[in-house]
mmCIF file of C-alpha atoms in Angstrom:
data_model
loop_
_atom_site.group_PDB
_atom_site.id
_atom_site.type_symbol
_atom_site.label_atom_id
_atom_site.label_comp_id
_atom_site.label_asym_id
_atom_site.label_seq_id
_atom_site.Cartn_x
_atom_site.Cartn_y
_atom_site.Cartn_z
ATOM 1 C CA GLU A 1 22.864 -5.932 3.241
ATOM 2 C CA PRO A 2 20.883 -2.899 3.964
ATOM 3 C CA GLU A 3 18.629 -1.495 1.111
ATOM 4 C CA VAL A 4 16.363 1.339 0.235
ATOM 5 C CA THR A 5 12.776 0.177 -0.024
ATOM 6 C CA GLN A 6 9.863 2.009 -1.815
ATOM 7 C CA THR A 7 6.056 1.453 -1.488
ATOM 8 C CA PRO A 8 4.057 1.060 -3.471
ATOM 9 C CA SER A 9 5.911 -0.489 -6.568
ATOM 10 C CA HIS A 10 3.007 0.602 -8.857
ATOM 11 C CA GLN A 11 0.441 3.373 -8.186
ATOM 12 C CA VAL A 12 -2.453 4.294 -10.508
ATOM 13 C CA THR A 13 -4.133 7.437 -9.930
ATOM 14 C CA GLN A 14 -6.587 9.723 -11.763
ATOM 15 C CA MET A 15 -5.613 13.411 -12.756
ATOM 16 C CA GLY A 16 -5.990 15.819 -10.116
ATOM 17 C CA GLN A 17 -5.635 13.410 -7.376
ATOM 18 C CA GLU A 18 -2.917 13.497 -4.836
ATOM 19 C CA VAL A 19 -0.471 10.687 -4.333
ATOM 20 C CA ILE A 20 2.198 10.030 -1.694
ATOM 21 C CA LEU A 21 5.076 7.783 -2.643
ATOM 22 C CA ARG A 22 6.817 6.531 0.211
ATOM 23 C CA CYS A 23 10.614 5.258 0.637
ATOM 24 C CA VAL A 24 12.374 3.851 3.801
ATOM 25 C CA PRO A 25 16.022 4.683 3.304
ATOM 26 C CA ILE A 26 19.040 3.120 4.748
ATOM 27 C CA SER A 27 18.944 3.710 8.581
ATOM 28 C CA ASN A 28 22.321 5.453 9.303
ATOM 29 C CA HIS A 29 22.229 7.692 6.053
ATOM 30 C CA LEU A 30 21.688 11.374 6.290
ATOM 31 C CA TYR A 31 20.812 12.637 2.822
ATOM 32 C CA PHE A 32 17.826 11.612 0.978
ATOM 33 C CA TYR A 33 16.794 12.234 -2.854
ATOM 34 C CA TRP A 34 13.968 11.743 -5.190
ATOM 35 C CA TYR A 35 14.607 11.074 -8.890
ATOM 36 C CA ARG A 36 12.182 10.241 -11.588
ATOM 37 C CA GLN A 37 12.519 8.964 -14.927
ATOM 38 C CA ILE A 38 9.629 9.326 -17.556
ATOM 39 C CA LEU A 39 9.520 6.533 -20.250
ATOM 40 C CA GLY A 40 12.288 6.753 -22.756
ATOM 41 C CA GLN A 41 13.810 9.668 -21.083
ATOM 42 C CA LYS A 42 16.951 10.239 -18.680
ATOM 43 C CA VAL A 43 16.542 9.734 -14.851
ATOM 44 C CA GLU A 44 16.227 13.147 -13.638
ATOM 45 C CA PHE A 45 17.022 14.775 -10.184
ATOM 46 C CA LEU A 46 14.051 16.219 -8.215
ATOM 47 C CA VAL A 47 15.195 16.901 -4.829
ATOM 48 C CA SER A 48 17.553 16.241 -2.139
ATOM 49 C CA PHE A 49 16.854 16.618 1.707
ATOM 50 C CA TYR A 50 18.913 16.965 4.661
ATOM 51 C CA ASN A 51 18.562 17.814 8.348
ATOM 52 C CA ASN A 52 14.744 17.733 7.814
ATOM 53 C CA GLU A 53 14.877 20.350 5.050
ATOM 54 C CA ILE A 54 15.309 20.578 1.340
ATOM 55 C CA SER A 55 18.955 21.132 0.489
ATOM 56 C CA GLU A 56 18.526 21.106 -3.310
ATOM 57 C CA LYS A 57 15.849 20.992 -5.876
ATOM 58 C CA SER A 58 15.414 21.175 -9.608
ATOM 59 C CA GLU A 59 13.186 23.103 -11.674
ATOM 60 C CA ILE A 60 10.997 20.075 -12.100
ATOM 61 C CA PHE A 61 10.326 20.283 -8.453
ATOM 62 C CA ASP A 62 7.561 22.948 -8.345
ATOM 63 C CA ASP A 63 4.824 23.875 -5.882
ATOM 64 C CA GLN A 64 2.662 20.690 -6.647
ATOM 65 C CA PHE A 65 5.603 18.732 -5.055
ATOM 66 C CA SER A 66 6.579 18.199 -1.413
ATOM 67 C CA VAL A 67 8.762 16.036 0.445
ATOM 68 C CA GLU A 68 8.674 15.091 4.116
ATOM 69 C CA ARG A 69 10.457 12.929 6.747
ATOM 70 C CA PRO A 70 7.434 12.298 9.089
ATOM 71 C CA ASP A 71 9.338 9.922 11.333
ATOM 72 C CA GLY A 72 12.859 8.495 11.875
ATOM 73 C CA SER A 73 12.609 5.909 9.042
ATOM 74 C CA ASN A 74 10.268 7.131 6.302
ATOM 75 C CA PHE A 75 10.981 9.845 3.456
ATOM 76 C CA THR A 76 7.619 10.792 1.212
ATOM 77 C CA LEU A 77 7.382 12.385 -2.083
ATOM 78 C CA LYS A 78 3.705 14.003 -2.352
ATOM 79 C CA ILE A 79 2.300 15.220 -5.662
ATOM 80 C CA ARG A 80 -0.689 17.583 -4.741
ATOM 81 C CA SER A 81 -2.604 17.265 -8.007
ATOM 82 C CA THR A 82 -1.364 14.994 -10.354
ATOM 83 C CA LYS A 83 -0.936 15.737 -14.233
ATOM 84 C CA LEU A 84 -0.818 13.132 -16.986
ATOM 85 C CA GLU A 85 2.852 14.240 -17.413
ATOM 86 C CA ASP A 86 3.612 13.187 -13.894
ATOM 87 C CA SER A 87 3.571 9.523 -15.007
ATOM 88 C CA ALA A 88 7.035 8.233 -14.527
ATOM 89 C CA MET A 89 9.116 5.798 -12.350
ATOM 90 C CA TYR A 90 10.088 7.549 -9.045
ATOM 91 C CA PHE A 91 13.288 6.558 -7.482
ATOM 92 C CA CYS A 92 14.342 7.348 -3.830
ATOM 93 C CA ALA A 93 17.935 7.433 -2.837
ATOM 94 C CA SER A 94 20.045 7.847 0.200
ATOM 95 C CA THR A 95 23.726 8.325 1.098
ATOM 96 C CA TRP A 96 25.482 8.922 4.457
ATOM 97 C CA GLY A 97 27.760 11.813 3.789
ATOM 98 C CA THR A 98 30.016 13.592 1.221
ATOM 99 C CA SER A 99 29.567 14.622 -2.311
ATOM 100 C CA ASP A 100 31.127 11.846 -3.900
ATOM 101 C CA SER A 101 29.715 9.166 -1.727
ATOM 102 C CA ILE A 102 27.500 6.389 -3.069
ATOM 103 C CA GLN A 103 23.680 6.965 -3.545
ATOM 104 C CA TYR A 104 21.740 3.839 -2.843
ATOM 105 C CA PHE A 105 18.799 3.613 -4.920
ATOM 106 C CA GLY A 106 15.566 1.965 -4.346
ATOM 107 C CA PRO A 107 13.547 -0.156 -6.960
ATOM 108 C CA GLY A 108 11.385 2.490 -7.939
ATOM 109 C CA THR A 109 7.635 3.340 -7.960
ATOM 110 C CA ARG A 110 5.954 3.373 -11.250
ATOM 111 C CA LEU A 111 3.089 6.198 -11.136
ATOM 112 C CA THR A 112 0.474 6.190 -13.747
ATOM 113 C CA VAL A 113 -1.902 9.159 -14.208
ATOM 114 C CA THR A 114 -4.932 8.560 -15.902
ATOM 115 C CA ALA B 1 26.399 23.247 -17.830
ATOM 116 C CA GLN B 2 27.280 19.644 -16.930
ATOM 117 C CA SER B 3 26.076 16.740 -19.061
ATOM 118 C CA VAL B 4 26.692 12.852 -19.316
ATOM 119 C CA THR B 5 26.443 11.513 -22.911
ATOM 120 C CA GLN B 6 26.145 7.668 -23.473
ATOM 121 C CA LEU B 7 27.043 7.026 -27.058
ATOM 122 C CA ASP B 8 24.889 3.998 -27.714
ATOM 123 C CA SER B 9 21.532 3.223 -26.781
ATOM 124 C CA HIS B 10 21.640 -0.326 -27.505
ATOM 125 C CA VAL B 11 24.887 -2.867 -27.380
ATOM 126 C CA SER B 12 24.546 -6.450 -28.479
ATOM 127 C CA VAL B 13 27.431 -8.720 -27.838
ATOM 128 C CA SER B 14 27.796 -12.616 -27.778
ATOM 129 C CA GLU B 15 28.393 -14.482 -24.508
ATOM 130 C CA GLY B 16 32.205 -14.568 -23.979
ATOM 131 C CA THR B 17 32.989 -11.673 -25.911
ATOM 132 C CA PRO B 18 34.114 -8.162 -24.645
ATOM 133 C CA VAL B 19 31.937 -5.410 -23.672
ATOM 134 C CA LEU B 20 32.359 -1.861 -24.315
ATOM 135 C CA LEU B 21 29.675 0.866 -23.123
ATOM 136 C CA ARG B 22 30.857 4.236 -23.890
ATOM 137 C CA CYS B 23 30.349 7.435 -21.900
ATOM 138 C CA ASN B 24 31.536 11.072 -22.097
ATOM 139 C CA TYR B 25 30.917 13.919 -19.842
ATOM 140 C CA SER B 26 30.923 17.593 -19.761
ATOM 141 C CA SER B 27 31.878 19.722 -16.871
ATOM 142 C CA SER B 28 33.596 22.557 -15.937
ATOM 143 C CA TYR B 29 34.531 20.969 -12.565
ATOM 144 C CA SER B 30 36.266 17.606 -11.751
ATOM 145 C CA PRO B 31 33.391 15.110 -11.472
ATOM 146 C CA SER B 32 32.863 11.875 -9.441
ATOM 147 C CA LEU B 33 31.682 9.458 -12.091
ATOM 148 C CA PHE B 34 29.665 6.228 -11.631
ATOM 149 C CA TRP B 35 28.197 3.442 -13.735
ATOM 150 C CA TYR B 36 24.981 2.018 -12.258
ATOM 151 C CA VAL B 37 23.358 -1.097 -13.622
ATOM 152 C CA GLN B 38 19.594 -1.798 -13.699
ATOM 153 C CA HIS B 39 18.127 -5.244 -14.087
ATOM 154 C CA PRO B 40 14.502 -5.582 -14.826
ATOM 155 C CA ASN B 41 12.387 -4.549 -11.988
ATOM 156 C CA LYS B 42 15.172 -3.897 -9.755
ATOM 157 C CA GLY B 43 16.781 -0.731 -8.496
ATOM 158 C CA LEU B 44 19.798 0.846 -9.562
ATOM 159 C CA GLN B 45 22.921 -1.031 -8.252
ATOM 160 C CA LEU B 46 26.330 0.682 -8.306
ATOM 161 C CA LEU B 47 28.922 -1.107 -10.274
ATOM 162 C CA LEU B 48 31.971 1.189 -9.734
ATOM 163 C CA LYS B 49 32.736 4.793 -9.000
ATOM 164 C CA TYR B 50 35.712 7.055 -9.841
ATOM 165 C CA THR B 51 36.709 9.789 -7.522
ATOM 166 C CA SER B 52 40.278 10.795 -8.553
ATOM 167 C CA ALA B 53 42.291 8.441 -6.728
ATOM 168 C CA ALA B 54 42.912 6.195 -9.983
ATOM 169 C CA THR B 55 42.132 6.390 -13.430
ATOM 170 C CA LEU B 56 41.508 2.774 -13.989
ATOM 171 C CA VAL B 57 38.614 1.665 -11.520
ATOM 172 C CA LYS B 58 37.513 -1.891 -10.809
ATOM 173 C CA GLY B 59 33.967 -2.530 -9.928
ATOM 174 C CA ILE B 60 31.705 -5.747 -9.234
ATOM 175 C CA ASN B 61 31.233 -8.532 -11.626
ATOM 176 C CA GLY B 62 34.307 -8.046 -13.644
ATOM 177 C CA PHE B 63 33.534 -4.777 -14.888
ATOM 178 C CA GLU B 64 36.068 -1.795 -14.995
ATOM 179 C CA ALA B 65 36.171 1.613 -16.314
ATOM 180 C CA GLU B 66 39.067 4.064 -17.261
ATOM 181 C CA PHE B 67 38.631 7.961 -16.694
ATOM 182 C CA LYS B 68 40.378 9.759 -19.411
ATOM 183 C CA LYS B 69 40.340 13.502 -18.750
ATOM 184 C CA SER B 70 41.778 14.493 -22.042
ATOM 185 C CA GLU B 71 38.902 12.731 -23.763
ATOM 186 C CA THR B 72 36.494 13.533 -20.926
ATOM 187 C CA SER B 73 35.513 9.764 -21.213
ATOM 188 C CA PHE B 74 34.806 7.024 -18.797
ATOM 189 C CA HIS B 75 33.956 3.955 -20.740
ATOM 190 C CA LEU B 76 32.908 0.889 -19.265
ATOM 191 C CA THR B 77 34.405 -2.390 -20.021
ATOM 192 C CA LYS B 78 34.488 -6.316 -19.266
ATOM 193 C CA PRO B 79 36.597 -8.752 -20.856
ATOM 194 C CA SER B 80 33.986 -11.354 -21.127
ATOM 195 C CA ALA B 81 30.151 -10.976 -21.329
ATOM 196 C CA HIS B 82 27.961 -13.309 -19.325
ATOM 197 C CA MET B 83 24.339 -13.818 -20.074
ATOM 198 C CA SER B 84 23.437 -12.238 -16.561
ATOM 199 C CA ASP B 85 25.215 -9.084 -17.436
ATOM 200 C CA ALA B 86 21.903 -8.098 -19.800
ATOM 201 C CA ALA B 87 20.609 -5.022 -18.387
ATOM 202 C CA GLU B 88 20.323 -1.301 -18.646
ATOM 203 C CA TYR B 89 23.538 0.465 -17.721
ATOM 204 C CA PHE B 90 23.949 4.181 -16.621
ATOM 205 C CA CYS B 91 26.719 6.443 -16.597
ATOM 206 C CA VAL B 92 26.350 9.085 -13.795
ATOM 207 C CA ALA B 93 28.133 11.978 -12.590
ATOM 208 C CA CYS B 94 28.145 14.071 -9.554
ATOM 209 C CA MET B 95 29.953 17.420 -10.269
ATOM 210 C CA ASP B 96 32.226 18.509 -7.550
ATOM 211 C CA THR B 97 30.815 21.900 -6.691
ATOM 212 C CA GLY B 98 29.185 20.803 -3.370
ATOM 213 C CA ARG B 99 25.960 19.595 -5.070
ATOM 214 C CA ARG B 100 24.832 16.221 -4.673
ATOM 215 C CA ALA B 101 22.502 15.968 -7.524
ATOM 216 C CA LEU B 102 23.469 13.165 -9.944
ATOM 217 C CA THR B 103 23.185 13.906 -13.505
ATOM 218 C CA PHE B 104 22.467 10.622 -15.598
ATOM 219 C CA GLY B 105 23.376 9.750 -18.998
ATOM 220 C CA SER B 106 20.415 8.206 -21.248
ATOM 221 C CA GLY B 107 21.279 4.809 -20.526
ATOM 222 C CA THR B 108 22.709 1.764 -22.769
ATOM 223 C CA ARG B 109 20.715 -1.446 -22.927
ATOM 224 C CA LEU B 110 23.186 -4.212 -23.189
ATOM 225 C CA GLN B 111 21.867 -7.516 -24.804
ATOM 226 C CA VAL B 112 23.886 -10.575 -24.448
ATOM 227 C CA GLN B 113 23.501 -13.368 -27.360
ATOM 228 C CA PRO B 114 23.976 -17.018 -26.425
#
């Protein structure tokens, strides 16, 4: 069964450094998402991406965040200058269509900012 | 504003006994509702979804959920718990406004005692 994959599984970085989290969505899917879960808190929506542009973003997704689909398979989340409070589990998801279609999630990348 | 509330952060049951995980939602619109499960070090896996076709929804692994509009609830049940059901369960909503961002509950950790 096709699945969403994410790399790396765990990333440790120093405050102020740039990180790129990578995701490979399911191949025929058209919509892509990033969510994050800070330890002990709810999973929060960050951004959705369709047709090579951001279709929706939350207030969390500020100028230090960016997303890109650099080729036909990868979907990346870049954090330009990491802060301690960016430490979280980051989940990528994808879906093929309509608003109630199932979002398929990857296993997550645990980002630790020291 | 939309929100999802999971009423119990932890639920402990004995193997073979029924499971009830409670979820209430708040929304001005008709939501699509989902239950996802997360096993340790795994991604979020869809258990079931409600999209207004039928109020009682059957999912994988013997789980089912009933949508009750009058109570704004979408509780998850299973007649007989199995040790492998031990995991974190998330009640999730997608509000039918054309937005695709999912709104998560805070999660319920299910413990199954032998």
